[in-house]
Amino acid sequence: MLRFSSFFYKCRLSEDLCRLSILLDQSTDRNPPITSILIADTGIGCNLEEFQDLRCPREFSGAKIWDGLLSVKTTCITEDEVYYFHVNLDENISNKRLKRQPSQAKNGAKFSGTEVSLSVFGSTDVLMAPIIGFFQKMLVLQIPNVTMDLMVNQGASPATQTQYVFVVNSDKTSCFTASNLERLKSGLEDYVLRHENCLDMMCEHCFSDREHLKVGSGTACTEENRKRTGGKMEVVIVISDLLETTRQCSRSCDGKTEVLYFENFSPSPIPLVALIALKKIDWKSYGLILASVNDQDGHVFLEWENFPSHVQIQIALHWYHNQYPTRQKTQLGINLVKKGIKNALDDLKAKHEGFLLSSHARKICSYVPDLARSIAGLIFSSTDIDFQGDCLSVLGFQPQEVERDAVEDYIQRKIVTVIGMNERKPQKDQEAAPFLFFEGESKTSYFEDEEIDGEYFSTSLE
Amino acid sequence: MEGNFQISKTTNLLRRIKDFTRSILEDLAEGRSPIISINRFRNYCMNPEADCFCSSVEPKGQEILTLKKESQTYRIDMLLRVLLIVQQLVQENRHASKRDIYYMHPSAFKAQSVVDRAIGDICILFQCSRYNLNVVSVGNGLVMGWLKFRESGRKFDCLNSLNTAFPVPVLVEEVEDVVSLAEYILVVEKETVFQRLANDMFCKMNRCIVITGRGYPDVSTRRFLRLLMEKLQLPVHCLVDCDPYGFEILATYRFGSMQMAYDIESLRAPDMKWLGAFPSDSEIYSVPQQCLLPLTEEDKKRTEAMLLRCYLKREMPQWRLELETMLKRGVKFEIEALSVQSLSFLSEVYIPSKIRSEAISP
Ligand SMILES: [Zn+2]
Ligand SMILES: [Zn+2]
Ligand SMILES: [Zn+2]
């Protein structure tokens, strides 16, 4: 398959900084318009068999290839010359498909890369969108050594030339040493902060810093004995609460959750197993009610019921595997995706107390302000100064500089943590009868003491 | 009660409240979910087998409150709210009624019973009586007769005006200097009967103290009765209607109530005698037929349930027999039905004769 991702793949494998460029050049005088495409990378280069075996329809990224001809130049770092050949996509016999052209000498220069050019029917406007979309998603993976750019010429004059550059956020030097999951995390954060990577910079209205984003990640692997069939699943979930920041942002927040899906370092349409897994997750135990899963040509959106309109959830799935799960492995795949997402949700829950709690836990949390106020009251209304100091130091405060509000706040957060914790690991004693009492209340008495007692009174108490 | 003892008890309670607060904070600081266990008490059961432990004052079980269930969280919330009020009351040595506490946060407490349960939970948790919390209830009860005492400085001189009703004191624990020349204490269910006895100058003719809870006796009335019994060591007689309601009142005085079972020892009147009215009284004193009302279905159900209470079987089988007789006859009557012949029948004939026969019987 002739795909952008195959170019990207060669770049990723290269240990040096690589550049992936695409040039779109539309000839103005044709109707229907024809655009020539030049894709160049400075990756590791490729071998010719790849093109020999290329059984691709005369189509590139949705556009019909005009003359069925690809012209390919490629070289590896160890080679002395740049190989040049034409590929005739209409030729069915594979050894006739490739026509060798004169090679170019490298004259001792050390470089590698591949350049492919072709012409397709269609205007640059139509062609641009999927390319930009691909690059925007690609950025989420934050592969640090690859920069991407797109040059669009809509005429001969330089004024009609537009360039789009897609660079991984360079201010994060850890990029090179970070794990794939860490990169996916910061990549998805950036994706949110830059409005699905539509902006070059972080939106200042949205979030002044990424601390306001709630991020959770999880991984899942198939068990050792099932040897790599399912592979490994990495999941990142970012939740942004636009109320926490500002409402000035132009971004419309429709409450839908976009699910970005990557397969072996490439954005892909979401596979069926992942779709099934998304539907099967027990969202309710995280306080979410899934209304529907919308699949628009592999772009998947989750819609929620009773969901606050100012909250946005983004999910990125990255599946590393050597082969697609076969039919009987489907359940394995579903479980893998489910487990990855669940781990990410649990991670979020653990990091942000009071977040993603089930409706049950949220009900319990509604008592938290009261509980905290009473507990803080028991401390601060005590006339025993030693006791007060004692309590504050238990909570880790310095008695001198303590404000009651801060203590109350702290107690609140601690209680919420405990409630979240209770929910995460349901203890065995939870369902044990809270009444170790015999047969319960025997309501044979005419009276409830307490209802009658003190019903009438006149306080003359000082 | 000695003043010093009171003070040490107060410090003790405050210390225990502080320990409790601290332990909750320690739990939270270390990420543990706080657990509050509240003992449960009962003063009777309805087990047909006699091998229950209801007669002991030990707890009969435990309730574990955690933040895992909403109902329990609500209960902890209410408990802490009331505890905060109690800590302040005790620190400042002020008193408040349950009603006062309710009106401090009526929207949060929603009902008086919520406050009452929280107070009960706190009493059990800190092993004390309600009055230790400085929570008092203004009694409904009335007292008259051969008695004189002081309640935190205020004088109650019933002796001076033998047939005048005095309110039962609010701060029963602060009652002191009790002086009495009475020979017995008479507890009557109803205020009407109490008034009848006052009008008949009953106390002038009989050396006794008369108390009424005006219906179902509240905590102060029961506590006051218990206090008089302890201080004066007098026999106590109880006069109630011959119906399930009257019997329930009798049993409450004698055995305490289930709700306050945790504090039973300070509220029950262990040696109280049942003076009447018995089912057989209707024949002995020829109560007219129109005054005998049939037991309703509800009455029968109540009576059957009361017959199962283990304390009756264990301690008062003869009371149980009377109750069974009432059920068998299927009729009930009020004390006043005895007075159809003469208004002063109760004070002149019925009560003195009953007291005399009680004194003769072992
Ligand atoms: Zn924005
Ligand atoms: Zn029993
Ligand atoms: Zn009150």
PDB file of C-alpha atoms in Angstrom, chain A residues 360 363-364 366-367 370-371 373-379 381-384 387 390-392 394-395 404 410-411 414-415 417-419 421-422 427 429-462, chain B residues 17-18 21-22 24-26 28-29 31-34 40-42 44-47 60-64 67-70 72-74 76-77 80-81 83-84 87-88 91 95 97-100 116 130 136-138 140 170 216 218-219 222 244-245 248-249 257-260 299 302 305 309:
ATOM      1  CA  HIS A 360     -22.851   6.155  44.108  1.00  0.00           C
ATOM      2  CA  LYS A 363     -23.615  10.863  46.264  1.00  0.00           C
ATOM      3  CA  ILE A 364     -21.379  10.024  49.187  1.00  0.00           C
ATOM      4  CA  SER A 366     -21.968  15.324  48.526  1.00  0.00           C
ATOM      5  CA  TYR A 367     -21.558  14.936  52.286  1.00  0.00           C
ATOM      6  CA  ASP A 370     -20.283  19.032  55.759  1.00  0.00           C
ATOM      7  CA  LEU A 371     -18.063  16.320  57.147  1.00  0.00           C
ATOM      8  CA  ARG A 373     -16.629  21.465  58.252  1.00  0.00           C
ATOM      9  CA  SER A 374     -17.587  19.473  61.324  1.00  0.00           C
ATOM     10  CA  ILE A 375     -14.183  17.865  61.700  1.00  0.00           C
ATOM     11  CA  ALA A 376     -12.429  21.206  61.275  1.00  0.00           C
ATOM     12  CA  GLY A 377     -14.916  22.624  63.768  1.00  0.00           C
ATOM     13  CA  LEU A 378     -14.018  19.960  66.314  1.00  0.00           C
ATOM     14  CA  ILE A 379     -10.398  21.040  65.992  1.00  0.00           C
ATOM     15  CA  SER A 381     -13.540  25.146  68.487  1.00  0.00           C
ATOM     16  CA  SER A 382     -11.579  23.132  71.000  1.00  0.00           C
ATOM     17  CA  THR A 383     -10.247  25.165  73.891  1.00  0.00           C
ATOM     18  CA  ASP A 384      -7.289  22.810  74.136  1.00  0.00           C
ATOM     19  CA  PHE A 387      -4.896  19.307  70.965  1.00  0.00           C
ATOM     20  CA  ASP A 390      -1.549  17.999  67.585  1.00  0.00           C
ATOM     21  CA  CYS A 391      -4.309  17.690  65.038  1.00  0.00           C
ATOM     22  CA  LEU A 392      -2.710  20.168  62.676  1.00  0.00           C
ATOM     23  CA  VAL A 394      -1.188  15.077  62.064  1.00  0.00           C
ATOM     24  CA  LEU A 395      -2.466  16.762  58.927  1.00  0.00           C
ATOM     25  CA  ARG A 404      -9.143  27.199  59.032  1.00  0.00           C
ATOM     26  CA  TYR A 410      -7.360  19.637  53.058  1.00  0.00           C
ATOM     27  CA  ILE A 411      -9.705  17.441  55.076  1.00  0.00           C
ATOM     28  CA  LYS A 414      -8.550  13.599  52.108  1.00  0.00           C
ATOM     29  CA  ILE A 415     -12.094  12.362  52.576  1.00  0.00           C
ATOM     30  CA  THR A 417      -9.521  10.414  48.363  1.00  0.00           C
ATOM     31  CA  VAL A 418     -10.727   7.838  50.821  1.00  0.00           C
ATOM     32  CA  ILE A 419     -14.119   7.600  49.143  1.00  0.00           C
ATOM     33  CA  MET A 421     -10.176   4.535  47.306  1.00  0.00           C
ATOM     34  CA  ASN A 422     -13.092   2.667  48.833  1.00  0.00           C
ATOM     35  CA  GLN A 427     -13.061  -4.438  50.483  1.00  0.00           C
ATOM     36  CA  ASP A 429     -16.077  -6.418  54.514  1.00  0.00           C
ATOM     37  CA  GLN A 430     -18.167  -4.060  52.436  1.00  0.00           C
ATOM     38  CA  GLU A 431     -20.998  -6.442  51.906  1.00  0.00           C
ATOM     39  CA  ALA A 432     -20.710  -7.996  55.321  1.00  0.00           C
ATOM     40  CA  ALA A 433     -23.792  -7.210  57.317  1.00  0.00           C
ATOM     41  CA  PRO A 434     -23.379  -3.874  59.028  1.00  0.00           C
ATOM     42  CA  PHE A 435     -25.763  -5.152  61.638  1.00  0.00           C
ATOM     43  CA  LEU A 436     -24.102  -7.678  63.800  1.00  0.00           C
ATOM     44  CA  PHE A 437     -27.304  -7.380  65.686  1.00  0.00           C
ATOM     45  CA  PHE A 438     -29.870 -10.077  66.087  1.00  0.00           C
ATOM     46  CA  GLU A 439     -33.207  -9.707  64.347  1.00  0.00           C
ATOM     47  CA  GLY A 440     -33.079  -5.991  63.852  1.00  0.00           C
ATOM     48  CA  GLU A 441     -35.510  -3.501  65.300  1.00  0.00           C
ATOM     49  CA  SER A 442     -38.520  -5.004  66.929  1.00  0.00           C
ATOM     50  CA  LYS A 443     -40.994  -2.214  66.570  1.00  0.00           C
ATOM     51  CA  THR A 444     -43.577  -3.324  69.011  1.00  0.00           C
ATOM     52  CA  SER A 445     -43.421  -0.249  71.122  1.00  0.00           C
ATOM     53  CA  TYR A 446     -46.191   2.253  70.797  1.00  0.00           C
ATOM     54  CA  PHE A 447     -43.747   5.043  71.047  1.00  0.00           C
ATOM     55  CA  GLU A 448     -40.549   6.233  69.691  1.00  0.00           C
ATOM     56  CA  ASP A 449     -39.071   7.693  72.797  1.00  0.00           C
ATOM     57  CA  GLU A 450     -37.352  10.362  70.926  1.00  0.00           C
ATOM     58  CA  GLU A 451     -40.309  11.637  69.009  1.00  0.00           C
ATOM     59  CA  ILE A 452     -42.335  12.358  72.045  1.00  0.00           C
ATOM     60  CA  ASP A 453     -39.590  13.309  74.391  1.00  0.00           C
ATOM     61  CA  GLY A 454     -39.046  17.015  74.609  1.00  0.00           C
ATOM     62  CA  GLU A 455     -41.853  17.796  72.234  1.00  0.00           C
ATOM     63  CA  TYR A 456     -43.096  20.566  74.491  1.00  0.00           C
ATOM     64  CA  PHE A 457     -40.751  22.596  76.452  1.00  0.00           C
ATOM     65  CA  SER A 458     -40.036  26.039  77.623  1.00  0.00           C
ATOM     66  CA  THR A 459     -36.397  26.793  77.794  1.00  0.00           C
ATOM     67  CA  SER A 460     -35.388  28.537  80.911  1.00  0.00           C
ATOM     68  CA  LEU A 461     -31.870  27.339  80.608  1.00  0.00           C
ATOM     69  CA  GLU A 462     -28.876  29.446  81.031  1.00  0.00           C
TER      70      GLU A 462
ATOM     71  CA  ILE B  17     -14.088  13.458  71.972  1.00  0.00           C
ATOM     72  CA  LYS B  18     -10.609  14.767  71.212  1.00  0.00           C
ATOM     73  CA  THR B  21     -11.360  13.504  66.379  1.00  0.00           C
ATOM     74  CA  ARG B  22      -7.679  12.725  66.347  1.00  0.00           C
ATOM     75  CA  ILE B  24     -10.357  10.282  62.360  1.00  0.00           C
ATOM     76  CA  LEU B  25      -7.658  12.740  61.315  1.00  0.00           C
ATOM     77  CA  GLU B  26      -4.994  10.057  61.553  1.00  0.00           C
ATOM     78  CA  LEU B  28      -7.573  10.464  56.778  1.00  0.00           C
ATOM     79  CA  ALA B  29      -3.967  11.593  56.827  1.00  0.00           C
ATOM     80  CA  GLY B  31      -5.480   7.461  53.507  1.00  0.00           C
ATOM     81  CA  ARG B  32      -7.521   5.036  55.557  1.00  0.00           C
ATOM     82  CA  SER B  33     -11.265   5.137  55.510  1.00  0.00           C
ATOM     83  CA  PRO B  34     -12.495   5.998  59.008  1.00  0.00           C
ATOM     84  CA  ARG B  40     -26.084  -1.771  69.943  1.00  0.00           C
ATOM     85  CA  PHE B  41     -28.180  -2.365  72.992  1.00  0.00           C
ATOM     86  CA  ARG B  42     -31.564  -3.888  73.619  1.00  0.00           C
ATOM     87  CA  TYR B  44     -35.698  -7.158  75.371  1.00  0.00           C
ATOM     88  CA  CYS B  45     -36.075  -9.542  72.506  1.00  0.00           C
ATOM     89  CA  MET B  46     -38.877 -11.701  71.305  1.00  0.00           C
ATOM     90  CA  ASN B  47     -36.980 -14.946  71.127  1.00  0.00           C
ATOM     91  CA  LYS B  60     -25.752  -6.919  72.111  1.00  0.00           C
ATOM     92  CA  GLY B  61     -23.988  -6.198  68.854  1.00  0.00           C
ATOM     93  CA  GLN B  62     -22.260  -3.532  66.842  1.00  0.00           C
ATOM     94  CA  GLU B  63     -22.998  -1.321  63.930  1.00  0.00           C
ATOM     95  CA  ILE B  64     -20.087  -0.375  61.732  1.00  0.00           C
ATOM     96  CA  LEU B  67     -18.008   6.127  54.182  1.00  0.00           C
ATOM     97  CA  LYS B  68     -18.911   3.304  51.821  1.00  0.00           C
ATOM     98  CA  LYS B  69     -22.652   3.580  52.077  1.00  0.00           C
ATOM     99  CA  GLU B  70     -24.639   6.741  51.669  1.00  0.00           C
ATOM    100  CA  GLN B  72     -23.984   5.491  56.890  1.00  0.00           C
ATOM    101  CA  THR B  73     -22.181   8.554  55.579  1.00  0.00           C
ATOM    102  CA  TYR B  74     -25.270  10.613  56.357  1.00  0.00           C
ATOM    103  CA  ILE B  76     -21.668  10.021  60.375  1.00  0.00           C
ATOM    104  CA  ASP B  77     -22.329  13.507  59.054  1.00  0.00           C
ATOM    105  CA  LEU B  80     -20.215  14.856  63.731  1.00  0.00           C
ATOM    106  CA  ARG B  81     -22.473  17.889  63.491  1.00  0.00           C
ATOM    107  CA  LEU B  83     -20.735  16.154  68.341  1.00  0.00           C
ATOM    108  CA  LEU B  84     -19.388  19.581  67.440  1.00  0.00           C
ATOM    109  CA  GLN B  87     -18.142  19.682  72.474  1.00  0.00           C
ATOM    110  CA  GLN B  88     -18.982  23.364  72.627  1.00  0.00           C
ATOM    111  CA  GLN B  91     -16.564  23.192  77.101  1.00  0.00           C
ATOM    112  CA  HIS B  95     -27.022  23.130  78.349  1.00  0.00           C
ATOM    113  CA  SER B  97     -32.331  20.695  74.658  1.00  0.00           C
ATOM    114  CA  LYS B  98     -32.554  18.260  71.771  1.00  0.00           C
ATOM    115  CA  ARG B  99     -34.976  20.680  70.237  1.00  0.00           C
ATOM    116  CA  ASP B 100     -32.455  23.524  70.535  1.00  0.00           C
ATOM    117  CA  ASP B 116     -32.051  12.133  68.579  1.00  0.00           C
ATOM    118  CA  ARG B 130     -27.354  12.111  77.565  1.00  0.00           C
ATOM    119  CA  VAL B 136     -31.297  18.045  78.457  1.00  0.00           C
ATOM    120  CA  SER B 137     -34.934  17.615  77.725  1.00  0.00           C
ATOM    121  CA  VAL B 138     -37.452  19.754  79.441  1.00  0.00           C
ATOM    122  CA  ASN B 140     -43.320  16.864  80.633  1.00  0.00           C
ATOM    123  CA  VAL B 170     -34.846  19.685  83.944  1.00  0.00           C
ATOM    124  CA  TYR B 216     -45.668   8.286  77.767  1.00  0.00           C
ATOM    125  CA  ASP B 218     -40.030  11.251  78.876  1.00  0.00           C
ATOM    126  CA  VAL B 219     -36.417  10.800  79.850  1.00  0.00           C
ATOM    127  CA  ARG B 222     -37.997   8.506  84.234  1.00  0.00           C
ATOM    128  CA  PRO B 244     -52.195  -2.037  75.790  1.00  0.00           C
ATOM    129  CA  TYR B 245     -51.162   1.620  75.807  1.00  0.00           C
ATOM    130  CA  GLU B 248     -46.630  -0.133  77.446  1.00  0.00           C
ATOM    131  CA  ILE B 249     -46.213   2.876  79.735  1.00  0.00           C
ATOM    132  CA  SER B 257     -37.357   1.755  76.327  1.00  0.00           C
ATOM    133  CA  MET B 258     -35.607   0.110  73.419  1.00  0.00           C
ATOM    134  CA  GLN B 259     -34.391   3.455  72.057  1.00  0.00           C
ATOM    135  CA  MET B 260     -32.609   4.331  75.241  1.00  0.00           C
ATOM    136  CA  ASP B 299     -54.671  -3.422  70.253  1.00  0.00           C
ATOM    137  CA  ARG B 302     -49.759  -4.877  70.112  1.00  0.00           C
ATOM    138  CA  ALA B 305     -46.266  -8.677  70.491  1.00  0.00           C
ATOM    139  CA  ARG B 309     -41.052  -9.768  75.230  1.00  0.00           C
TER     140      ARG B 309
END
